[in-house]
Amino acid sequence: MFKVTLVDHEWDDTSLEESMFAEAGIEFNVLQSKKKSEIVKAAKNSDALLIMYAEIDREILEAAPNLKLISRYGIGINMVDLETAKHAGIQVANVNDYCVDEVSDHALASIMSAARRLFVYDKDTSVGGWSFKKAPIPLRANKASVGLLGYGKIPKRLAQKLKVIGYQVKAYDPFVSEEKMLEDGVIKASLDEIMANSDFISIHTPLIQATHHLIGKRELNLMKKTAYIINTSRGPIVDEKILVDVLKDGRIAGAFLDVTEEEPLSDTHLLRELENVVLTPHAAWYSVDAFEEIRVKAITNIIEKSQGIDPTYLVK
Ligand SMILES: NC(=O)c1ccc[n+]([C@@H]2O[C@H](COP(=O)([O-])OP(=O)(O)OC[C@H]3O[C@@H](n4cnc5c(N)ncnc54)[C@H](O)[C@@H]3O)[C@@H](O)[C@H]2O)c1
């Protein structure tokens, strides 16, 4: 019988896993301890591991002669020693599309809140104010430009939503052609063009070596004084120290950050204090449906493997 061990998770119960694996004729075990020695022992007797944040290193992989697949609830697979897994013929799968609607909505909500100055008015009225002049006069949506950094699944969905509202949308992505973007009514642009001319800049590149601090001093200094930056991707894409400086000095209008260089953000971090910053705690993905989808898809990866099929979300 194909055996799967659930190493770690964030769910209230594991009834969904239990029922899906039972229906597929798979033996399902939940690891009770997160101790490394327990993970090694469990891996030894498993055909597949289901993980959330647990680190699966060389020692675990080399002690697991039957292991065929590691499936992760989520996108990033940096906690798995991919090199050793590949060497040992162990496949790795993830779920890379469980929150495309949620994250694109979150970026859209940030753009719209910035555009209509909701957060400025809310702060002012909550301390007794009542004046539309409290906020800088906004542009009409069809006169404003949104620049997307990266043009993968999430920004593509965001662009569809923005176009319906009337925004001009440009995107920077060296790996997506001008023709592909034009099919969505999006104009391909350089990074500098986006930084200099957009009213809202929304970050969606993955965090890789090439994008670490992609947005630094030079790029932030290109921004209009009236522009907002929105980051729902990964904190380290922006050089946060410089971002804090430009926000403090009012050199840009504001920032909406779902992600920060360090998570959780320290209690005393300056970003928490700045009036022109709106923070959310890496929550852009969060919804009833995303919660279920991430589980069903990570489980399905394993069921497929047990049936001799390559998992749908196999990491190449
Ligand atoms: N805040 C959250 O809750 C949350 C949830 C899910 C995903 N995310 C983040 O959103 C990011 C985007 O997700 P996605 O599904 O759109 O990704 P995706 O994998 O579909 O697309 C990534 C895009 O980035 C482009 N890219 C790669 N290197 C680049 C570079 N140097 N400069 C510009 N573009 C580059 C690629 O060509 C690709 O089009 C993820 O990497 C993840 O970090 C955040």
mmCIF file of C-alpha atoms and ligand atoms in Angstrom:
data_model
loop_
_atom_site.group_PDB
_atom_site.id
_atom_site.type_symbol
_atom_site.label_atom_id
_atom_site.label_comp_id
_atom_site.label_asym_id
_atom_site.label_seq_id
_atom_site.Cartn_x
_atom_site.Cartn_y
_atom_site.Cartn_z
ATOM 1 C CA MET A 1 0.000 0.000 0.000
ATOM 2 C CA PHE A 2 1.291 3.511 -0.909
ATOM 3 C CA LYS A 3 2.155 5.340 2.301
ATOM 4 C CA VAL A 4 2.087 9.070 2.884
ATOM 5 C CA THR A 5 3.215 10.990 5.950
ATOM 6 C CA LEU A 6 1.954 14.472 6.720
ATOM 7 C CA VAL A 7 4.977 16.135 8.296
ATOM 8 C CA ASP A 8 3.555 19.560 9.196
ATOM 9 C CA HIS A 9 0.517 21.705 8.482
ATOM 10 C CA GLU A 10 -1.498 24.727 9.619
ATOM 11 C CA TRP A 11 -5.004 23.271 9.459
ATOM 12 C CA ASP A 12 -7.513 22.881 12.285
ATOM 13 C CA ASP A 13 -7.928 19.198 11.457
ATOM 14 C CA THR A 14 -6.796 16.740 8.794
ATOM 15 C CA SER A 15 -10.171 15.274 7.846
ATOM 16 C CA LEU A 16 -9.844 16.408 4.221
ATOM 17 C CA GLU A 17 -6.502 14.594 3.885
ATOM 18 C CA GLU A 18 -7.907 11.524 5.644
ATOM 19 C CA SER A 19 -10.913 11.235 3.346
ATOM 20 C CA MET A 20 -9.102 11.921 0.063
ATOM 21 C CA PHE A 21 -6.280 9.474 0.825
ATOM 22 C CA ALA A 22 -8.718 6.816 2.100
ATOM 23 C CA GLU A 23 -10.751 7.073 -1.092
ATOM 24 C CA ALA A 24 -7.555 6.654 -3.140
ATOM 25 C CA GLY A 25 -6.485 3.595 -1.101
ATOM 26 C CA ILE A 26 -3.441 5.333 0.389
ATOM 27 C CA GLU A 27 -2.213 4.804 3.954
ATOM 28 C CA PHE A 28 -2.151 8.178 5.694
ATOM 29 C CA ASN A 29 -0.092 8.997 8.777
ATOM 30 C CA VAL A 30 0.311 12.293 10.586
ATOM 31 C CA LEU A 31 3.642 12.964 12.233
ATOM 32 C CA GLN A 32 3.066 14.031 15.824
ATOM 33 C CA SER A 33 6.518 15.425 16.496
ATOM 34 C CA LYS A 34 8.552 17.880 14.433
ATOM 35 C CA LYS A 35 11.814 16.467 15.786
ATOM 36 C CA LYS A 36 14.369 15.790 13.065
ATOM 37 C CA SER A 37 14.857 12.190 14.255
ATOM 38 C CA GLU A 38 11.094 11.581 13.935
ATOM 39 C CA ILE A 39 11.007 13.019 10.413
ATOM 40 C CA VAL A 40 13.928 10.755 9.431
ATOM 41 C CA LYS A 41 12.085 7.734 10.876
ATOM 42 C CA ALA A 42 8.830 8.629 9.110
ATOM 43 C CA ALA A 43 10.554 9.304 5.780
ATOM 44 C CA LYS A 44 12.179 5.863 5.955
ATOM 45 C CA ASN A 45 8.746 4.238 5.823
ATOM 46 C CA SER A 46 6.979 6.602 3.413
ATOM 47 C CA ASP A 47 6.400 6.696 -0.315
ATOM 48 C CA ALA A 48 5.490 10.367 -0.106
ATOM 49 C CA LEU A 49 5.769 13.263 2.319
ATOM 50 C CA LEU A 50 3.310 16.122 2.571
ATOM 51 C CA ILE A 51 4.865 19.274 4.010
ATOM 52 C CA MET A 52 4.163 22.908 4.740
ATOM 53 C CA TYR A 53 7.293 24.506 6.247
ATOM 54 C CA ALA A 54 9.316 21.481 7.412
ATOM 55 C CA GLU A 55 12.880 21.378 6.189
ATOM 56 C CA ILE A 56 13.652 18.237 4.228
ATOM 57 C CA ASP A 57 17.399 18.002 4.060
ATOM 58 C CA ARG A 58 19.990 15.572 2.763
ATOM 59 C CA GLU A 59 19.966 13.424 5.934
ATOM 60 C CA ILE A 60 16.213 12.850 5.668
ATOM 61 C CA LEU A 61 16.317 12.180 1.932
ATOM 62 C CA GLU A 62 19.231 9.783 2.107
ATOM 63 C CA ALA A 63 17.513 7.782 4.860
ATOM 64 C CA ALA A 64 14.357 7.237 2.765
ATOM 65 C CA PRO A 65 14.777 4.376 0.277
ATOM 66 C CA ASN A 66 11.080 4.250 -0.684
ATOM 67 C CA LEU A 67 10.469 7.970 -0.945
ATOM 68 C CA LYS A 68 9.173 8.976 -4.374
ATOM 69 C CA LEU A 69 7.560 12.362 -3.873
ATOM 70 C CA ILE A 70 7.512 15.404 -1.603
ATOM 71 C CA SER A 71 4.411 17.516 -2.092
ATOM 72 C CA ARG A 72 4.230 20.985 -0.569
ATOM 73 C CA TYR A 73 1.204 23.014 0.458
ATOM 74 C CA GLY A 74 2.330 26.228 -1.269
ATOM 75 C CA ILE A 75 4.595 27.630 -3.938
ATOM 76 C CA GLY A 76 8.129 27.975 -2.562
ATOM 77 C CA ILE A 77 10.157 24.767 -2.238
ATOM 78 C CA ASN A 78 13.311 26.291 -0.802
ATOM 79 C CA MET A 79 12.978 24.117 2.324
ATOM 80 C CA VAL A 80 13.688 20.960 0.288
ATOM 81 C CA ASP A 81 17.240 19.989 -0.688
ATOM 82 C CA LEU A 82 16.385 19.812 -4.390
ATOM 83 C CA GLU A 83 19.855 18.751 -5.465
ATOM 84 C CA THR A 84 19.836 15.654 -3.247
ATOM 85 C CA ALA A 85 16.199 14.901 -4.118
ATOM 86 C CA LYS A 86 17.020 15.001 -7.822
ATOM 87 C CA HIS A 87 20.063 12.810 -7.310
ATOM 88 C CA ALA A 88 17.957 10.280 -5.379
ATOM 89 C CA GLY A 89 15.174 10.305 -8.005
ATOM 90 C CA ILE A 90 12.678 11.838 -5.568
ATOM 91 C CA GLN A 91 10.184 14.145 -7.236
ATOM 92 C CA VAL A 92 9.067 17.437 -5.702
ATOM 93 C CA ALA A 93 5.672 18.993 -6.330
ATOM 94 C CA ASN A 94 4.009 22.203 -5.147
ATOM 95 C CA VAL A 95 0.809 24.171 -5.721
ATOM 96 C CA ASN A 96 1.563 27.333 -7.656
ATOM 97 C CA ASP A 97 -1.865 28.674 -8.548
ATOM 98 C CA TYR A 98 -4.102 28.430 -5.482
ATOM 99 C CA CYS A 99 -4.436 32.162 -4.888
ATOM 100 C CA VAL A 100 -4.193 33.948 -8.232
ATOM 101 C CA ASP A 101 -7.579 35.608 -7.673
ATOM 102 C CA GLU A 102 -6.886 36.477 -4.042
ATOM 103 C CA VAL A 103 -3.472 38.085 -4.584
ATOM 104 C CA SER A 104 -4.598 39.975 -7.684
ATOM 105 C CA ASP A 105 -7.635 41.211 -5.699
ATOM 106 C CA HIS A 106 -5.367 42.255 -2.839
ATOM 107 C CA ALA A 107 -3.145 44.268 -5.195
ATOM 108 C CA LEU A 108 -6.252 45.751 -6.834
ATOM 109 C CA ALA A 109 -7.718 46.682 -3.436
ATOM 110 C CA SER A 110 -4.411 48.362 -2.532
ATOM 111 C CA ILE A 111 -4.351 50.314 -5.788
ATOM 112 C CA MET A 112 -7.988 51.371 -5.387
ATOM 113 C CA SER A 113 -7.508 52.325 -1.732
ATOM 114 C CA ALA A 114 -4.509 54.432 -2.708
ATOM 115 C CA ALA A 115 -6.336 55.877 -5.727
ATOM 116 C CA ARG A 116 -9.413 56.898 -3.734
ATOM 117 C CA ARG A 117 -7.312 57.839 -0.669
ATOM 118 C CA LEU A 118 -9.389 55.568 1.590
ATOM 119 C CA PHE A 119 -6.642 55.056 4.124
ATOM 120 C CA VAL A 120 -5.949 58.804 4.375
ATOM 121 C CA TYR A 121 -9.620 59.644 4.954
ATOM 122 C CA ASP A 122 -10.068 56.790 7.393
ATOM 123 C CA LYS A 123 -7.159 57.959 9.557
ATOM 124 C CA ASP A 124 -8.395 61.571 9.464
ATOM 125 C CA THR A 125 -12.067 60.894 10.176
ATOM 126 C CA SER A 126 -11.181 58.515 13.012
ATOM 127 C CA VAL A 127 -9.635 61.470 14.864
ATOM 128 C CA GLY A 128 -12.507 63.883 14.199
ATOM 129 C CA GLY A 129 -11.673 65.218 10.711
ATOM 130 C CA TRP A 130 -14.223 65.761 7.906
ATOM 131 C CA SER A 131 -12.628 67.287 4.823
ATOM 132 C CA PHE A 132 -12.128 65.878 1.334
ATOM 133 C CA LYS A 133 -9.223 68.274 1.001
ATOM 134 C CA LYS A 134 -7.302 66.280 3.596
ATOM 135 C CA ALA A 135 -6.003 64.049 0.794
ATOM 136 C CA PRO A 136 -4.207 64.995 -2.428
ATOM 137 C CA ILE A 137 -6.652 65.339 -5.328
ATOM 138 C CA PRO A 138 -6.858 61.984 -7.163
ATOM 139 C CA LEU A 139 -6.741 61.186 -10.860
ATOM 140 C CA ARG A 140 -9.683 59.565 -12.648
ATOM 141 C CA ALA A 141 -8.862 55.877 -13.249
ATOM 142 C CA ASN A 142 -8.634 56.227 -17.033
ATOM 143 C CA LYS A 143 -6.017 58.965 -16.617
ATOM 144 C CA ALA A 144 -3.840 56.881 -14.304
ATOM 145 C CA SER A 145 -1.184 54.374 -15.205
ATOM 146 C CA VAL A 146 -0.425 51.132 -13.382
ATOM 147 C CA GLY A 147 2.984 49.522 -13.874
ATOM 148 C CA LEU A 148 3.330 45.820 -13.182
ATOM 149 C CA LEU A 149 6.717 44.324 -12.384
ATOM 150 C CA GLY A 150 6.583 40.736 -13.632
ATOM 151 C CA TYR A 151 3.856 39.463 -15.916
ATOM 152 C CA GLY A 152 3.081 35.970 -14.621
ATOM 153 C CA LYS A 153 -0.224 34.481 -13.500
ATOM 154 C CA ILE A 154 -1.083 37.013 -10.777
ATOM 155 C CA PRO A 155 -0.340 40.293 -12.621
ATOM 156 C CA LYS A 156 -2.015 38.932 -15.757
ATOM 157 C CA ARG A 157 -5.240 38.442 -13.763
ATOM 158 C CA LEU A 158 -4.744 41.836 -12.109
ATOM 159 C CA ALA A 159 -4.355 43.462 -15.535
ATOM 160 C CA GLN A 160 -7.735 42.045 -16.637
ATOM 161 C CA LYS A 161 -9.388 43.598 -13.584
ATOM 162 C CA LEU A 162 -7.574 46.929 -14.004
ATOM 163 C CA LYS A 163 -8.542 47.175 -17.675
ATOM 164 C CA VAL A 164 -12.227 46.800 -16.802
ATOM 165 C CA ILE A 165 -11.915 49.773 -14.437
ATOM 166 C CA GLY A 166 -10.164 51.793 -17.138
ATOM 167 C CA TYR A 167 -6.524 51.994 -16.017
ATOM 168 C CA GLN A 168 -3.675 52.150 -18.517
ATOM 169 C CA VAL A 169 -1.540 49.105 -17.770
ATOM 170 C CA LYS A 170 2.137 48.582 -18.565
ATOM 171 C CA ALA A 171 4.326 45.664 -17.561
ATOM 172 C CA TYR A 172 7.987 44.843 -17.225
ATOM 173 C CA ASP A 173 8.886 41.190 -17.748
ATOM 174 C CA PRO A 174 11.913 40.245 -19.843
ATOM 175 C CA PHE A 175 10.450 36.794 -20.471
ATOM 176 C CA VAL A 176 7.019 37.768 -21.836
ATOM 177 C CA SER A 177 6.747 39.150 -25.380
ATOM 178 C CA GLU A 178 5.183 42.433 -26.404
ATOM 179 C CA GLU A 179 2.608 40.481 -28.474
ATOM 180 C CA LYS A 180 1.522 38.333 -25.495
ATOM 181 C CA MET A 181 1.030 41.436 -23.361
ATOM 182 C CA LEU A 182 -0.838 43.257 -26.128
ATOM 183 C CA GLU A 183 -3.359 40.388 -26.278
ATOM 184 C CA ASP A 184 -4.403 41.590 -22.791
ATOM 185 C CA GLY A 185 -4.234 45.277 -23.708
ATOM 186 C CA VAL A 186 -1.024 45.662 -21.709
ATOM 187 C CA ILE A 187 1.968 47.645 -22.982
ATOM 188 C CA LYS A 188 5.426 46.170 -22.539
ATOM 189 C CA ALA A 189 7.820 48.627 -20.929
ATOM 190 C CA SER A 190 11.283 48.804 -19.414
ATOM 191 C CA LEU A 191 11.804 48.816 -15.662
ATOM 192 C CA ASP A 192 12.884 52.464 -15.720
ATOM 193 C CA GLU A 193 9.895 53.500 -17.813
ATOM 194 C CA ILE A 194 7.554 51.863 -15.307
ATOM 195 C CA MET A 195 9.300 53.362 -12.293
ATOM 196 C CA ALA A 196 9.308 56.860 -13.785
ATOM 197 C CA ASN A 197 5.855 57.072 -15.355
ATOM 198 C CA SER A 198 3.447 54.955 -13.286
ATOM 199 C CA ASP A 199 1.002 56.288 -10.728
ATOM 200 C CA PHE A 200 0.857 52.855 -9.100
ATOM 201 C CA ILE A 201 3.626 50.274 -9.254
ATOM 202 C CA SER A 202 2.657 46.732 -8.331
ATOM 203 C CA ILE A 203 5.413 44.170 -7.726
ATOM 204 C CA HIS A 204 4.902 40.568 -8.893
ATOM 205 C CA THR A 205 8.313 39.174 -9.809
ATOM 206 C CA PRO A 206 9.438 36.037 -8.005
ATOM 207 C CA LEU A 207 12.222 36.434 -5.462
ATOM 208 C CA ILE A 208 15.321 35.101 -7.178
ATOM 209 C CA GLN A 209 18.909 36.284 -7.241
ATOM 210 C CA ALA A 210 18.188 38.624 -10.156
ATOM 211 C CA THR A 211 15.277 40.301 -8.372
ATOM 212 C CA HIS A 212 16.794 40.693 -4.897
ATOM 213 C CA HIS A 213 16.695 44.481 -4.267
ATOM 214 C CA LEU A 214 15.565 44.958 -7.877
ATOM 215 C CA ILE A 215 13.923 48.091 -6.522
ATOM 216 C CA GLY A 216 16.684 50.079 -4.870
ATOM 217 C CA LYS A 217 17.737 53.696 -4.514
ATOM 218 C CA ARG A 218 18.041 54.428 -8.245
ATOM 219 C CA GLU A 219 14.645 52.902 -9.053
ATOM 220 C CA LEU A 220 12.798 54.506 -6.121
ATOM 221 C CA ASN A 221 14.277 57.879 -7.013
ATOM 222 C CA LEU A 222 12.777 57.559 -10.477
ATOM 223 C CA MET A 223 9.236 57.412 -9.046
ATOM 224 C CA LYS A 224 6.797 60.314 -9.231
ATOM 225 C CA LYS A 225 6.268 62.112 -5.921
ATOM 226 C CA THR A 226 2.564 61.269 -6.262
ATOM 227 C CA ALA A 227 3.047 57.554 -6.971
ATOM 228 C CA TYR A 228 2.388 54.526 -4.779
ATOM 229 C CA ILE A 229 4.268 51.248 -4.619
ATOM 230 C CA ILE A 230 2.438 48.011 -3.867
ATOM 231 C CA ASN A 231 4.219 44.782 -2.981
ATOM 232 C CA THR A 232 2.327 41.494 -2.735
ATOM 233 C CA SER A 233 5.248 39.400 -3.961
ATOM 234 C CA ARG A 234 8.261 39.091 -1.643
ATOM 235 C CA GLY A 235 9.806 41.695 0.676
ATOM 236 C CA PRO A 236 13.466 41.464 -0.376
ATOM 237 C CA ILE A 237 12.624 42.538 -3.946
ATOM 238 C CA VAL A 238 12.590 46.072 -2.517
ATOM 239 C CA ASP A 239 15.510 47.556 -0.582
ATOM 240 C CA GLU A 240 13.455 48.341 2.509
ATOM 241 C CA LYS A 241 15.938 50.715 4.132
ATOM 242 C CA ILE A 242 15.809 52.977 1.086
ATOM 243 C CA LEU A 243 12.039 52.568 0.840
ATOM 244 C CA VAL A 244 11.658 53.771 4.432
ATOM 245 C CA ASP A 245 13.819 56.807 3.614
ATOM 246 C CA VAL A 246 11.812 57.863 0.559
ATOM 247 C CA LEU A 247 8.537 57.328 2.425
ATOM 248 C CA LYS A 248 9.726 59.291 5.453
ATOM 249 C CA ASP A 249 10.846 62.185 3.257
ATOM 250 C CA GLY A 250 7.587 62.157 1.272
ATOM 251 C CA ARG A 251 9.516 61.522 -1.943
ATOM 252 C CA ILE A 252 6.774 59.089 -2.966
ATOM 253 C CA ALA A 253 3.110 59.136 -1.916
ATOM 254 C CA GLY A 254 2.956 55.815 -0.101
ATOM 255 C CA ALA A 255 3.368 52.058 0.026
ATOM 256 C CA PHE A 256 1.021 49.115 0.452
ATOM 257 C CA LEU A 257 3.049 46.159 1.663
ATOM 258 C CA ASP A 258 1.774 42.633 2.175
ATOM 259 C CA VAL A 259 5.331 41.355 2.411
ATOM 260 C CA THR A 260 8.448 42.713 4.091
ATOM 261 C CA GLU A 261 12.125 41.863 4.110
ATOM 262 C CA GLU A 262 11.758 40.265 7.508
ATOM 263 C CA GLU A 263 8.570 38.401 8.437
ATOM 264 C CA PRO A 264 7.012 38.754 10.907
ATOM 265 C CA LEU A 265 7.896 42.437 10.970
ATOM 266 C CA SER A 266 9.516 43.428 14.270
ATOM 267 C CA ASP A 267 7.211 45.233 16.736
ATOM 268 C CA THR A 268 9.206 48.426 16.546
ATOM 269 C CA HIS A 269 9.871 48.535 12.799
ATOM 270 C CA LEU A 270 9.603 52.017 11.303
ATOM 271 C CA LEU A 271 7.224 50.772 8.604
ATOM 272 C CA ARG A 272 4.622 50.294 11.349
ATOM 273 C CA GLU A 273 4.802 53.982 12.250
ATOM 274 C CA LEU A 274 4.732 55.715 8.892
ATOM 275 C CA GLU A 275 1.394 57.373 8.051
ATOM 276 C CA ASN A 276 1.775 56.715 4.310
ATOM 277 C CA VAL A 277 2.254 52.946 4.685
ATOM 278 C CA VAL A 278 -0.479 50.314 4.771
ATOM 279 C CA LEU A 279 0.675 46.919 6.009
ATOM 280 C CA THR A 280 -0.981 43.520 5.781
ATOM 281 C CA PRO A 281 0.638 40.423 7.342
ATOM 282 C CA HIS A 282 1.397 38.325 4.210
ATOM 283 C CA ALA A 283 -2.348 37.826 3.888
ATOM 284 C CA ALA A 284 -2.907 38.416 0.169
ATOM 285 C CA TRP A 285 -3.506 34.713 -0.488
ATOM 286 C CA TYR A 286 -6.010 34.200 2.326
ATOM 287 C CA SER A 287 -9.554 33.002 1.553
ATOM 288 C CA VAL A 288 -11.893 30.079 2.235
ATOM 289 C CA ASP A 289 -11.365 28.818 -1.294
ATOM 290 C CA ALA A 290 -7.580 29.228 -1.347
ATOM 291 C CA PHE A 291 -7.394 27.316 1.932
ATOM 292 C CA GLU A 292 -9.234 24.385 0.382
ATOM 293 C CA GLU A 293 -7.595 24.559 -3.039
ATOM 294 C CA ILE A 294 -4.050 24.432 -1.669
ATOM 295 C CA ARG A 295 -4.906 21.274 0.266
ATOM 296 C CA VAL A 296 -6.812 19.481 -2.476
ATOM 297 C CA LYS A 297 -4.073 20.160 -5.021
ATOM 298 C CA ALA A 298 -1.180 19.142 -2.736
ATOM 299 C CA ILE A 299 -3.040 15.913 -1.857
ATOM 300 C CA THR A 300 -3.859 15.271 -5.520
ATOM 301 C CA ASN A 301 -0.152 15.483 -6.412
ATOM 302 C CA ILE A 302 0.372 12.473 -4.142
ATOM 303 C CA ILE A 303 -2.659 10.538 -5.361
ATOM 304 C CA GLU A 304 -1.440 10.960 -8.942
ATOM 305 C CA LYS A 305 2.009 9.677 -7.991
ATOM 306 C CA SER A 306 0.465 6.648 -6.276
ATOM 307 C CA GLN A 307 -1.298 5.881 -9.558
ATOM 308 C CA GLY A 308 1.939 6.035 -11.525
ATOM 309 C CA ILE A 309 1.182 9.450 -13.038
ATOM 310 C CA ASP A 310 3.479 12.458 -12.794
ATOM 311 C CA PRO A 311 1.930 14.995 -10.386
ATOM 312 C CA THR A 312 0.147 17.931 -12.031
ATOM 313 C CA TYR A 313 2.320 20.417 -10.138
ATOM 314 C CA LEU A 314 5.625 18.614 -10.568
ATOM 315 C CA VAL A 315 8.527 21.021 -10.086
ATOM 316 C CA LYS A 316 10.719 20.554 -13.141
HETATM 317 N N1 LIG B 1 1.456 37.625 -0.771
HETATM 318 C C1 LIG B 1 1.034 36.404 -0.974
HETATM 319 O O1 LIG B 1 0.228 35.871 -0.207
HETATM 320 C C2 LIG B 1 1.510 35.647 -2.192
HETATM 321 C C3 LIG B 1 0.837 34.481 -2.588
HETATM 322 C C4 LIG B 1 1.232 33.836 -3.756
HETATM 323 C C5 LIG B 1 2.310 34.312 -4.492
HETATM 324 N N2 LIG B 1 2.975 35.415 -4.063
HETATM 325 C C6 LIG B 1 4.118 35.953 -4.826
HETATM 326 O O2 LIG B 1 3.670 36.387 -6.088
HETATM 327 C C7 LIG B 1 4.709 36.139 -7.036
HETATM 328 C C8 LIG B 1 4.142 36.124 -8.430
HETATM 329 O O3 LIG B 1 3.279 35.005 -8.576
HETATM 330 P P1 LIG B 1 2.824 34.502 -10.027
HETATM 331 O O4 LIG B 1 1.925 33.336 -9.781
HETATM 332 O O5 LIG B 1 2.350 35.642 -10.849
HETATM 333 O O6 LIG B 1 4.225 33.996 -10.603
HETATM 334 P P2 LIG B 1 4.519 33.242 -11.968
HETATM 335 O O7 LIG B 1 5.479 32.172 -11.661
HETATM 336 O O8 LIG B 1 3.252 32.914 -12.702
HETATM 337 O O9 LIG B 1 5.255 34.388 -12.841
HETATM 338 C C9 LIG B 1 6.488 34.922 -12.512
HETATM 339 C C10 LIG B 1 6.837 35.913 -13.642
HETATM 340 O O10 LIG B 1 7.993 36.638 -13.242
HETATM 341 C C11 LIG B 1 8.773 36.843 -14.405
HETATM 342 N N3 LIG B 1 10.158 37.108 -14.046
HETATM 343 C C12 LIG B 1 11.147 36.236 -13.728
HETATM 344 N N4 LIG B 1 12.281 36.895 -13.508
HETATM 345 C C13 LIG B 1 12.018 38.211 -13.685
HETATM 346 C C14 LIG B 1 12.808 39.394 -13.604
HETATM 347 N N5 LIG B 1 14.113 39.332 -13.301
HETATM 348 N N6 LIG B 1 12.212 40.577 -13.835
HETATM 349 C C15 LIG B 1 10.895 40.647 -14.142
HETATM 350 N N7 LIG B 1 10.102 39.560 -14.262
HETATM 351 C C16 LIG B 1 10.668 38.363 -14.027
HETATM 352 C C17 LIG B 1 8.619 35.550 -15.191
HETATM 353 O O11 LIG B 1 8.930 35.756 -16.566
HETATM 354 C C18 LIG B 1 7.152 35.227 -14.969
HETATM 355 O O12 LIG B 1 6.342 35.786 -15.991
HETATM 356 C C19 LIG B 1 5.306 34.820 -6.536
HETATM 357 O O13 LIG B 1 6.658 34.677 -6.951
HETATM 358 C C20 LIG B 1 5.216 34.925 -5.033
HETATM 359 O O14 LIG B 1 6.420 35.465 -4.527
HETATM 360 C C21 LIG B 1 2.594 36.082 -2.932
#
